[in-house]
């Protein structure tokens, strides 16, 4: 009997005991092809030796030194590496232990920035429905994932949500992509006017929406208009690239493809690739200088910020991405995987949309393709797909509530950047069988 409170205590999980490239091996010796990197984490697979060696070497030198007393070499080197490649204006880094902490940090930096400027009346964050920013209370408050929020609703801080940029379902037939993007970006302006622009701190969005919608990029022009509105009203733009960042979409930062730069950017999963728990908040020079030139210090901190071993692991991951030209590989394999998904599911009566960027792809399931009618949420089609994929020896990341937080099913794919061509075929093959079996099961209930 387990002593762990598992995510789903009624389910019996296999025990993972080893990793081999993009595969995880369980205690029975069964191999699972990791087509989702867990939750878009394991971008180098599960046995990448140079990263393991870098972590071991750091452990031999110095595992950890509290950042209230010392800085350390790996965190300084990792910060240098990130800022050298970061979108324009981002000049400093704050290292955390994961994505939720990174977003909490961004929210607090944003608030302190305005506090330093004497604009203490600014208190609101605007974010989007159908988003996820983490499970700590601040991050959950700005998130727009109804299922994850429901129990905690009475204790969340108030936040204001506008529409996501979700063209498959919300663009009108008569609208061009650009017109649709402009319309939904302008919801930000309307919300600012409703709240009073000088009461708002910032706008928070996932550059490419991950787990809640299933790899949905914005339409062209959307983020440019968002940036314009933020500048016009003097609020901060906070981009959450916890899932979409660090090469997942084919560029190191997902917003590189939007030709805009945020004031604060968070990343986590692909930063350490799962070899160590780590997240980061990248900070504009303007925010940094206002705080340091004002009260002098950011009123924040966790015991494990700037953890030496975590940073050494993440530095090795980031050096590998560059040394082995893995961003090119993401583009190449991403193209192959997209093509294979279109070939296999492009005309499937129950796959309504195939979308995403790089190796960050999503399939949305529908009961009826023409009307985009989702399956009855009570059927939990997404849960069947996850179960049947695991039976097949495939990890994918299905989710429900895609349409409105209640109905809708999707499958998110985010395989390691190191997958080979044969594994692209294996993903599509196994996923195809898992989806067909799941459809048969839900139809029989
Ligand atoms: C976009 C996004 N932000 C934040 C988080 C929270 O990250 P963590 O689970 O590392 O706290 C996640 C996790 O899935 C995420 O996808």
Short mmCIF file of C-alpha atoms and ligand atoms in Angstrom, two decimals:
data_model
loop_
_atom_site.label_atom_id
_atom_site.label_comp_id
_atom_site.label_asym_id
_atom_site.label_seq_id
_atom_site.Cartn_x
_atom_site.Cartn_y
_atom_site.Cartn_z
CA UNK A 1 0.00 0.00 0.00
CA UNK A 2 1.41 3.36 -1.02
CA UNK A 3 2.00 6.15 1.51
CA UNK A 4 1.86 8.79 -1.20
CA UNK A 5 -1.16 10.95 -1.90
CA UNK A 6 -1.10 10.44 -5.64
CA UNK A 7 -2.75 12.74 -8.20
CA UNK A 8 -5.40 10.10 -8.76
CA UNK A 9 -5.39 7.97 -5.61
CA UNK A 10 -7.82 5.41 -7.09
CA UNK A 11 -5.54 4.60 -9.97
CA UNK A 12 -2.64 2.15 -9.73
CA UNK A 13 0.36 3.60 -11.50
CA UNK A 14 3.22 1.67 -13.07
CA UNK A 15 6.57 2.37 -11.40
CA UNK A 16 9.08 4.14 -13.63
CA UNK A 17 12.54 2.68 -13.05
CA UNK A 18 14.69 3.71 -16.01
CA UNK A 19 14.97 6.00 -18.97
CA UNK A 20 16.35 5.31 -22.43
CA UNK A 21 16.32 8.23 -24.89
CA UNK A 22 12.66 9.12 -25.45
CA UNK A 23 11.42 6.01 -23.61
CA UNK A 24 10.55 5.43 -19.95
CA UNK A 25 10.78 1.84 -18.72
CA UNK A 26 8.61 0.54 -15.89
CA UNK A 27 9.36 -2.09 -13.23
CA UNK A 28 7.87 -4.81 -15.47
CA UNK A 29 10.21 -3.86 -18.27
CA UNK A 30 7.48 -2.26 -20.41
CA UNK A 31 8.68 0.67 -22.56
CA UNK A 32 6.64 3.84 -23.02
CA UNK A 33 7.46 6.26 -25.82
CA UNK A 34 7.23 9.69 -24.20
CA UNK A 35 5.30 11.64 -26.82
CA UNK A 36 4.35 14.39 -24.38
CA UNK A 37 7.61 14.86 -22.45
CA UNK A 38 5.45 14.12 -19.40
CA UNK A 39 3.79 17.54 -19.40
CA UNK A 40 6.07 19.12 -22.05
CA UNK A 41 9.08 18.78 -19.76
CA UNK A 42 11.52 16.13 -20.96
CA UNK A 43 12.88 17.82 -24.07
CA UNK A 44 16.12 15.79 -24.04
CA UNK A 45 14.53 12.44 -23.24
CA UNK A 46 15.39 10.48 -20.14
CA UNK A 47 19.02 9.43 -20.27
CA UNK A 48 21.06 12.29 -21.67
CA UNK A 49 24.51 11.65 -20.21
CA UNK A 50 26.16 15.10 -20.49
CA UNK A 51 23.39 16.61 -18.37
CA UNK A 52 23.63 13.84 -15.79
CA UNK A 53 27.42 14.31 -15.69
CA UNK A 54 27.09 18.09 -15.25
CA UNK A 55 24.73 17.55 -12.31
CA UNK A 56 27.05 14.98 -10.73
CA UNK A 57 30.04 17.29 -11.16
CA UNK A 58 28.18 20.14 -9.47
CA UNK A 59 27.14 17.85 -6.61
CA UNK A 60 30.81 16.96 -6.13
CA UNK A 61 31.78 20.64 -6.05
CA UNK A 62 28.88 22.28 -4.23
CA UNK A 63 25.27 21.07 -4.14
CA UNK A 64 23.68 24.20 -2.73
CA UNK A 65 24.51 27.49 -1.06
CA UNK A 66 21.76 29.77 0.24
CA UNK A 67 21.39 32.85 -1.96
CA UNK A 68 21.07 35.09 1.08
CA UNK A 69 24.78 34.44 1.64
CA UNK A 70 26.32 33.60 -1.74
CA UNK A 71 25.84 33.63 -5.46
CA UNK A 72 27.11 30.56 -7.33
CA UNK A 73 28.81 29.85 -10.64
CA UNK A 74 26.14 27.77 -12.41
CA UNK A 75 23.34 30.26 -11.72
CA UNK A 76 25.47 33.19 -12.93
CA UNK A 77 26.43 31.27 -16.09
CA UNK A 78 22.86 30.17 -16.77
CA UNK A 79 21.56 33.73 -16.32
CA UNK A 80 24.21 34.98 -18.76
CA UNK A 81 23.25 32.27 -21.27
CA UNK A 82 19.53 33.10 -21.10
CA UNK A 83 19.86 36.87 -21.20
CA UNK A 84 22.27 36.70 -24.17
CA UNK A 85 19.47 34.99 -26.13
CA UNK A 86 16.42 36.64 -24.57
CA UNK A 87 13.89 38.94 -26.26
CA UNK A 88 14.91 42.58 -26.29
CA UNK A 89 14.76 44.43 -23.00
CA UNK A 90 14.94 41.38 -20.73
CA UNK A 91 18.11 41.86 -18.72
CA UNK A 92 17.90 39.96 -15.43
CA UNK A 93 16.81 36.54 -14.23
CA UNK A 94 15.30 35.18 -11.02
CA UNK A 95 15.60 31.38 -10.70
CA UNK A 96 12.85 29.34 -9.05
CA UNK A 97 11.97 25.68 -8.65
CA UNK A 98 9.14 25.46 -11.20
CA UNK A 99 6.52 27.20 -13.28
CA UNK A 100 4.01 28.20 -10.60
CA UNK A 101 6.74 29.83 -8.53
CA UNK A 102 7.99 31.63 -11.64
CA UNK A 103 4.53 33.06 -12.28
CA UNK A 104 4.02 34.05 -8.62
CA UNK A 105 7.34 35.85 -8.89
CA UNK A 106 6.31 37.66 -12.07
CA UNK A 107 3.05 38.84 -10.46
CA UNK A 108 4.87 40.15 -7.42
CA UNK A 109 7.62 41.84 -9.44
CA UNK A 110 4.94 43.56 -11.50
CA UNK A 111 3.12 44.79 -8.41
CA UNK A 112 6.32 45.96 -6.73
CA UNK A 113 7.38 47.80 -9.88
CA UNK A 114 4.32 50.03 -9.71
CA UNK A 115 4.60 50.34 -5.94
CA UNK A 116 8.12 51.72 -6.41
CA UNK A 117 6.78 54.19 -8.95
CA UNK A 118 4.21 55.45 -6.45
CA UNK A 119 1.35 53.95 -8.48
CA UNK A 120 0.12 52.00 -5.48
CA UNK A 121 -3.50 52.03 -6.68
CA UNK A 122 -2.62 49.47 -9.37
CA UNK A 123 -3.94 46.12 -8.26
CA UNK A 124 -5.59 44.15 -11.09
CA UNK A 125 -4.25 41.52 -13.40
CA UNK A 126 -6.04 40.74 -16.64
CA UNK A 127 -5.57 37.27 -18.10
CA UNK A 128 -7.47 34.89 -20.35
CA UNK A 129 -10.11 32.23 -20.04
CA UNK A 130 -8.96 28.72 -20.96
CA UNK A 131 -5.44 29.27 -19.66
CA UNK A 132 -3.26 27.72 -16.98
CA UNK A 133 -0.52 29.47 -15.04
CA UNK A 134 0.07 27.15 -12.09
CA UNK A 135 -1.50 25.79 -8.94
CA UNK A 136 -0.26 28.16 -6.24
CA UNK A 137 -3.03 30.56 -5.24
CA UNK A 138 -1.78 33.62 -7.13
CA UNK A 139 -1.06 31.69 -10.31
CA UNK A 140 -4.36 29.82 -10.02
CA UNK A 141 -6.19 33.13 -9.58
CA UNK A 142 -5.01 34.50 -12.89
CA UNK A 143 -5.49 31.11 -14.59
CA UNK A 144 -8.64 30.48 -16.53
CA UNK A 145 -9.02 26.72 -16.17
CA UNK A 146 -12.42 26.25 -14.49
CA UNK A 147 -11.76 22.65 -13.44
CA UNK A 148 -8.57 23.50 -11.60
CA UNK A 149 -10.07 26.65 -10.00
CA UNK A 150 -13.50 25.38 -8.90
CA UNK A 151 -12.76 24.12 -5.35
CA UNK A 152 -10.61 27.14 -4.51
CA UNK A 153 -12.76 29.86 -6.08
CA UNK A 154 -13.71 31.52 -2.73
CA UNK A 155 -10.09 31.92 -1.66
CA UNK A 156 -8.61 33.09 -4.98
CA UNK A 157 -7.61 36.71 -5.47
CA UNK A 158 -9.87 38.57 -7.90
CA UNK A 159 -8.60 38.65 -11.47
CA UNK A 160 -10.23 39.62 -14.75
CA UNK A 161 -10.44 37.27 -17.69
CA UNK A 162 -10.88 38.05 -21.36
CA UNK A 163 -11.27 35.65 -24.32
CA UNK A 164 -8.39 33.45 -25.41
CA UNK A 165 -7.19 33.61 -29.01
CA UNK A 166 -8.76 30.31 -30.11
CA UNK A 167 -9.47 30.62 -33.81
CA UNK A 168 -10.71 27.06 -34.41
CA UNK A 169 -13.79 27.67 -32.30
CA UNK A 170 -14.16 31.41 -31.89
CA UNK A 171 -13.28 32.98 -35.24
CA UNK A 172 -16.43 33.75 -37.17
CA UNK A 173 -16.69 32.36 -40.71
CA UNK A 174 -16.91 35.87 -42.11
CA UNK A 175 -13.78 37.04 -40.25
CA UNK A 176 -10.17 36.85 -41.51
CA UNK A 177 -7.60 35.51 -39.03
CA UNK A 178 -6.20 39.02 -38.65
CA UNK A 179 -9.62 40.56 -38.00
CA UNK A 180 -10.37 37.88 -35.44
CA UNK A 181 -7.01 38.46 -33.70
CA UNK A 182 -7.65 42.16 -33.55
CA UNK A 183 -11.15 41.66 -32.16
CA UNK A 184 -10.00 39.45 -29.30
CA UNK A 185 -6.90 41.54 -28.56
CA UNK A 186 -9.18 44.56 -28.30
CA UNK A 187 -11.02 42.82 -25.46
CA UNK A 188 -7.95 43.77 -23.43
CA UNK A 189 -8.54 47.43 -24.18
CA UNK A 190 -12.24 47.13 -23.31
CA UNK A 191 -11.40 45.46 -19.99
CA UNK A 192 -8.82 48.17 -19.22
CA UNK A 193 -11.38 50.85 -19.84
CA UNK A 194 -13.94 49.04 -17.70
CA UNK A 195 -11.53 48.68 -14.76
CA UNK A 196 -9.84 52.04 -15.18
CA UNK A 197 -6.43 51.67 -16.86
CA UNK A 198 -4.53 53.16 -13.92
CA UNK A 199 -5.80 50.40 -11.61
CA UNK A 200 -4.32 47.61 -13.75
CA UNK A 201 -0.86 46.09 -13.25
CA UNK A 202 -0.54 43.83 -16.24
CA UNK A 203 -1.81 41.33 -18.77
CA UNK A 204 -0.76 37.69 -18.47
CA UNK A 205 -0.95 35.15 -21.31
CA UNK A 206 0.61 31.88 -22.43
CA UNK A 207 2.35 32.65 -25.72
CA UNK A 208 1.09 29.31 -27.04
CA UNK A 209 -1.68 27.89 -24.86
CA UNK A 210 -0.64 24.50 -23.51
CA UNK A 211 -2.55 22.04 -21.36
CA UNK A 212 -5.92 23.82 -21.23
CA UNK A 213 -6.53 24.23 -24.97
CA UNK A 214 -3.99 21.79 -26.43
CA UNK A 215 -1.21 23.72 -28.20
CA UNK A 216 -3.05 26.75 -29.55
CA UNK A 217 -0.90 29.54 -31.00
CA UNK A 218 -2.38 33.00 -31.48
CA UNK A 219 -3.33 34.17 -34.97
CA UNK A 220 -0.93 36.58 -36.74
CA UNK A 221 -1.05 40.10 -35.35
CA UNK A 222 -2.74 39.22 -32.05
CA UNK A 223 0.28 39.69 -29.81
CA UNK A 224 1.44 42.79 -31.69
CA UNK A 225 -1.89 44.42 -30.89
CA UNK A 226 -1.69 43.20 -27.27
CA UNK A 227 1.78 44.76 -26.93
CA UNK A 228 0.49 47.99 -28.43
CA UNK A 229 -2.41 48.17 -25.95
CA UNK A 230 -0.11 47.43 -22.99
CA UNK A 231 2.20 50.24 -24.09
CA UNK A 232 -0.62 52.66 -24.75
CA UNK A 233 -2.10 52.19 -21.27
CA UNK A 234 1.21 51.72 -19.42
CA UNK A 235 0.57 48.19 -18.16
CA UNK A 236 3.03 45.31 -18.15
CA UNK A 237 2.95 42.33 -20.51
CA UNK A 238 3.76 39.05 -18.78
CA UNK A 239 4.24 36.05 -21.06
CA UNK A 240 4.02 32.58 -19.55
CA UNK A 241 6.34 30.31 -21.54
CA UNK A 242 6.55 27.68 -18.84
CA UNK A 243 5.36 25.11 -21.36
CA UNK A 244 5.95 26.74 -24.72
CA UNK A 245 9.41 28.16 -24.06
CA UNK A 246 12.97 26.86 -24.38
CA UNK A 247 12.72 25.60 -27.92
CA UNK A 248 9.44 23.69 -27.77
CA UNK A 249 7.91 25.70 -30.65
CA UNK A 250 11.12 25.82 -32.72
CA UNK A 251 12.55 29.07 -31.35
CA UNK A 252 14.16 29.38 -27.94
CA UNK A 253 11.42 31.73 -26.77
CA UNK A 254 7.95 31.23 -28.22
CA UNK A 255 7.42 34.99 -28.50
CA UNK A 256 10.38 35.22 -30.92
CA UNK A 257 7.81 34.12 -33.52
CA UNK A 258 5.43 36.92 -32.56
CA UNK A 259 8.06 39.66 -33.02
CA UNK A 260 7.29 41.19 -29.67
CA UNK A 261 9.06 41.24 -26.30
CA UNK A 262 7.30 41.06 -22.92
CA UNK A 263 8.23 42.95 -19.75
CA UNK A 264 8.40 39.70 -17.80
CA UNK A 265 8.74 36.18 -19.19
CA UNK A 266 8.48 32.93 -17.28
CA UNK A 267 9.86 29.57 -18.35
CA UNK A 268 10.38 26.26 -16.59
CA UNK A 269 9.71 22.87 -18.11
CA UNK A 270 12.17 22.77 -21.01
CA UNK A 271 14.65 24.83 -18.99
CA UNK A 272 15.81 21.87 -16.93
CA UNK A 273 14.17 19.17 -19.10
CA UNK A 274 13.17 17.32 -15.91
CA UNK A 275 16.76 16.57 -14.93
CA UNK A 276 16.35 19.06 -12.11
CA UNK A 277 13.33 21.07 -10.92
CA UNK A 278 13.83 24.65 -12.08
CA UNK A 279 11.92 27.68 -13.36
CA UNK A 280 12.89 31.22 -14.21
CA UNK A 281 11.43 34.68 -14.46
CA UNK A 282 13.18 36.95 -16.97
CA UNK A 283 12.87 40.61 -16.05
CA UNK A 284 13.09 43.78 -18.12
CA UNK A 285 15.83 46.25 -17.29
CA UNK A 286 13.12 48.84 -16.64
CA UNK A 287 11.47 46.78 -13.90
CA UNK A 288 14.78 45.74 -12.38
CA UNK A 289 16.19 49.27 -12.31
CA UNK A 290 13.00 50.75 -10.86
CA UNK A 291 13.01 48.30 -7.95
CA UNK A 292 16.75 48.33 -7.30
CA UNK A 293 16.94 52.10 -7.78
CA UNK A 294 13.90 52.54 -5.54
CA UNK A 295 13.53 50.57 -2.33
CA UNK A 296 16.62 48.59 -3.31
CA UNK A 297 15.42 44.99 -3.29
CA UNK A 298 12.64 42.70 -4.49
CA UNK A 299 10.44 41.85 -1.51
CA UNK A 300 10.33 38.10 -2.19
CA UNK A 301 12.45 34.92 -1.97
CA UNK A 302 12.29 31.15 -1.54
CA UNK A 303 14.81 28.83 0.11
CA UNK A 304 15.80 27.18 -3.16
CA UNK A 305 16.07 30.15 -5.54
CA UNK A 306 19.20 30.00 -7.67
CA UNK A 307 19.84 26.38 -6.62
CA UNK A 308 23.36 25.54 -7.78
CA UNK A 309 22.71 21.95 -8.85
CA UNK A 310 19.42 22.80 -10.58
CA UNK A 311 21.15 25.62 -12.46
CA UNK A 312 24.10 23.38 -13.44
CA UNK A 313 21.64 20.85 -14.87
CA UNK A 314 19.66 23.52 -16.74
CA UNK A 315 22.83 25.11 -18.11
CA UNK A 316 23.90 21.73 -19.50
CA UNK A 317 20.42 21.30 -21.04
CA UNK A 318 20.55 24.73 -22.69
CA UNK A 319 24.11 24.21 -23.95
CA UNK A 320 23.01 20.89 -25.43
CA UNK A 321 20.07 22.49 -27.25
CA UNK A 322 22.52 24.87 -28.87
CA UNK A 323 25.49 22.53 -29.41
CA UNK A 324 23.35 19.89 -31.06
CA UNK A 325 21.27 22.37 -33.08
CA UNK A 326 18.13 20.99 -31.50
CA UNK A 327 15.98 23.98 -32.49
CA UNK A 328 16.51 22.92 -36.12
CA UNK A 329 15.59 19.41 -35.10
CA UNK A 330 12.37 20.67 -33.47
CA UNK A 331 11.48 22.34 -36.77
CA UNK A 332 12.33 19.23 -38.80
CA UNK A 333 10.68 16.61 -36.60
CA UNK A 334 7.81 18.97 -35.86
CA UNK A 335 7.15 19.22 -39.61
CA UNK A 336 7.33 15.43 -39.95
CA UNK A 337 5.03 14.84 -37.00
CA UNK A 338 2.51 17.42 -38.24
CA UNK A 339 2.53 15.85 -41.69
CA UNK A 340 2.12 12.35 -40.23
CA UNK A 341 -0.77 13.52 -38.02
CA UNK A 342 -2.48 15.17 -40.98
CA UNK A 343 -1.99 12.03 -43.07
CA UNK A 344 -3.42 9.80 -40.33
CA UNK A 345 -6.13 12.07 -38.87
CA UNK A 346 -6.65 14.90 -41.39
CA UNK A 347 -9.92 13.41 -42.64
CA UNK A 348 -10.87 11.54 -39.47
CA UNK A 349 -14.53 12.20 -38.64
CA UNK A 350 -13.71 12.80 -34.97
CA UNK A 351 -10.59 14.95 -35.26
CA UNK A 352 -11.70 18.54 -35.74
CA UNK A 353 -8.36 20.33 -35.62
CA UNK A 354 -4.64 19.58 -35.76
CA UNK A 355 -2.59 22.55 -34.57
CA UNK A 356 0.52 23.82 -32.84
CA UNK A 357 4.09 24.82 -33.55
CA UNK A 358 7.35 22.88 -33.65
CA UNK A 359 7.10 19.86 -31.37
CA UNK A 360 4.15 21.35 -29.47
CA UNK A 361 1.09 19.94 -31.20
CA UNK A 362 -2.54 19.34 -30.38
CA UNK A 363 -5.47 17.36 -31.76
CA UNK A 364 -9.00 18.39 -30.86
CA UNK A 365 -11.62 15.64 -30.83
CA UNK A 366 -15.20 16.25 -31.91
CA UNK A 367 -18.34 14.17 -32.11
CA UNK A 368 -19.17 15.85 -35.40
CA UNK A 369 -16.64 17.53 -37.66
CA UNK A 370 -18.98 19.86 -39.51
CA UNK A 371 -20.69 21.36 -36.46
CA UNK A 372 -17.58 20.95 -34.19
CA UNK A 373 -19.95 19.42 -31.62
CA UNK A 374 -17.79 18.07 -28.76
CA UNK A 375 -18.31 14.69 -27.12
CA UNK A 376 -20.48 14.50 -24.01
CA UNK A 377 -18.02 15.45 -21.21
CA UNK A 378 -19.50 12.68 -19.03
CA UNK A 379 -17.87 10.15 -21.39
CA UNK A 380 -14.40 11.43 -20.44
CA UNK A 381 -13.01 10.56 -23.84
CA UNK A 382 -9.69 12.19 -22.97
CA UNK A 383 -9.23 9.86 -19.98
CA UNK A 384 -9.91 6.81 -22.18
CA UNK A 385 -7.27 8.02 -24.63
CA UNK A 386 -4.67 8.46 -21.91
CA UNK A 387 -5.37 4.99 -20.53
CA UNK A 388 -5.35 3.29 -23.92
CA UNK A 389 -2.19 5.10 -24.98
CA UNK A 390 -0.42 3.85 -21.86
CA UNK A 391 -1.62 0.32 -22.70
CA UNK A 392 -0.01 0.82 -26.12
CA UNK A 393 3.23 2.01 -24.51
CA UNK A 394 2.71 5.67 -25.39
CA UNK A 395 2.66 8.72 -23.16
CA UNK A 396 0.51 11.57 -24.46
CA UNK A 397 -1.20 14.39 -22.57
CA UNK A 398 -4.96 14.43 -23.18
CA UNK A 399 -7.20 17.00 -21.52
CA UNK A 400 -10.89 17.79 -21.20
CA UNK A 401 -12.93 21.00 -20.99
CA UNK A 402 -11.24 22.29 -24.14
CA UNK A 403 -14.24 24.23 -25.43
CA UNK A 404 -15.41 26.06 -22.32
CA UNK A 405 -13.87 24.40 -19.29
CA UNK A 406 -16.53 21.70 -19.30
CA UNK A 407 -16.95 20.12 -22.73
CA UNK A 408 -14.31 19.23 -25.29
CA UNK A 409 -11.37 16.85 -25.52
CA UNK A 410 -7.88 17.26 -26.91
CA UNK A 411 -4.57 15.44 -26.97
CA UNK A 412 -1.36 17.40 -26.46
CA UNK A 413 1.87 16.06 -27.96
CA UNK A 414 5.27 17.41 -26.90
CA UNK A 415 7.91 14.75 -27.58
CA UNK A 416 11.61 15.18 -26.80
CA UNK A 417 13.61 17.21 -29.33
CA UNK A 418 15.82 14.16 -29.84
CA UNK A 419 13.16 11.85 -31.33
CA UNK A 420 14.08 10.03 -34.52
CA UNK A 421 12.03 9.68 -37.67
CA UNK A 422 10.91 6.11 -36.79
CA UNK A 423 9.62 7.37 -33.46
CA UNK A 424 7.47 9.96 -35.23
CA UNK A 425 5.78 7.06 -37.00
CA UNK A 426 5.53 5.10 -33.74
CA UNK A 427 3.76 8.03 -32.03
CA UNK A 428 1.15 8.32 -34.77
CA UNK A 429 0.64 4.56 -34.98
CA UNK A 430 0.13 4.06 -31.26
CA UNK A 431 -1.94 7.21 -30.87
CA UNK A 432 -4.17 6.12 -33.75
CA UNK A 433 -4.87 2.78 -32.08
CA UNK A 434 -5.46 4.42 -28.68
CA UNK A 435 -7.92 6.92 -30.18
CA UNK A 436 -9.83 4.26 -32.15
CA UNK A 437 -10.13 2.01 -29.11
CA UNK A 438 -11.28 4.95 -26.97
CA UNK A 439 -13.92 5.98 -29.51
CA UNK A 440 -15.22 2.40 -29.58
CA UNK A 441 -15.34 2.35 -25.76
CA UNK A 442 -17.19 5.64 -25.37
CA UNK A 443 -19.68 4.67 -28.08
CA UNK A 444 -20.41 1.45 -26.19
CA UNK A 445 -21.34 3.31 -22.98
C1 LIG B 1 1.73 27.44 -19.02
C2 LIG B 1 2.01 26.92 -17.64
N1 LIG B 1 2.29 27.77 -16.65
C3 LIG B 1 2.58 27.35 -15.41
C4 LIG B 1 2.59 26.01 -15.09
C5 LIG B 1 2.91 25.57 -13.70
O1 LIG B 1 4.17 24.98 -13.65
P1 LIG B 1 4.57 24.01 -12.45
O2 LIG B 1 3.67 22.83 -12.56
O3 LIG B 1 6.02 23.71 -12.74
O4 LIG B 1 4.41 24.76 -11.19
C6 LIG B 1 2.31 25.09 -16.09
C7 LIG B 1 2.30 23.64 -15.80
O5 LIG B 1 1.79 22.83 -16.52
C8 LIG B 1 2.01 25.54 -17.40
O6 LIG B 1 1.73 24.69 -18.40
#
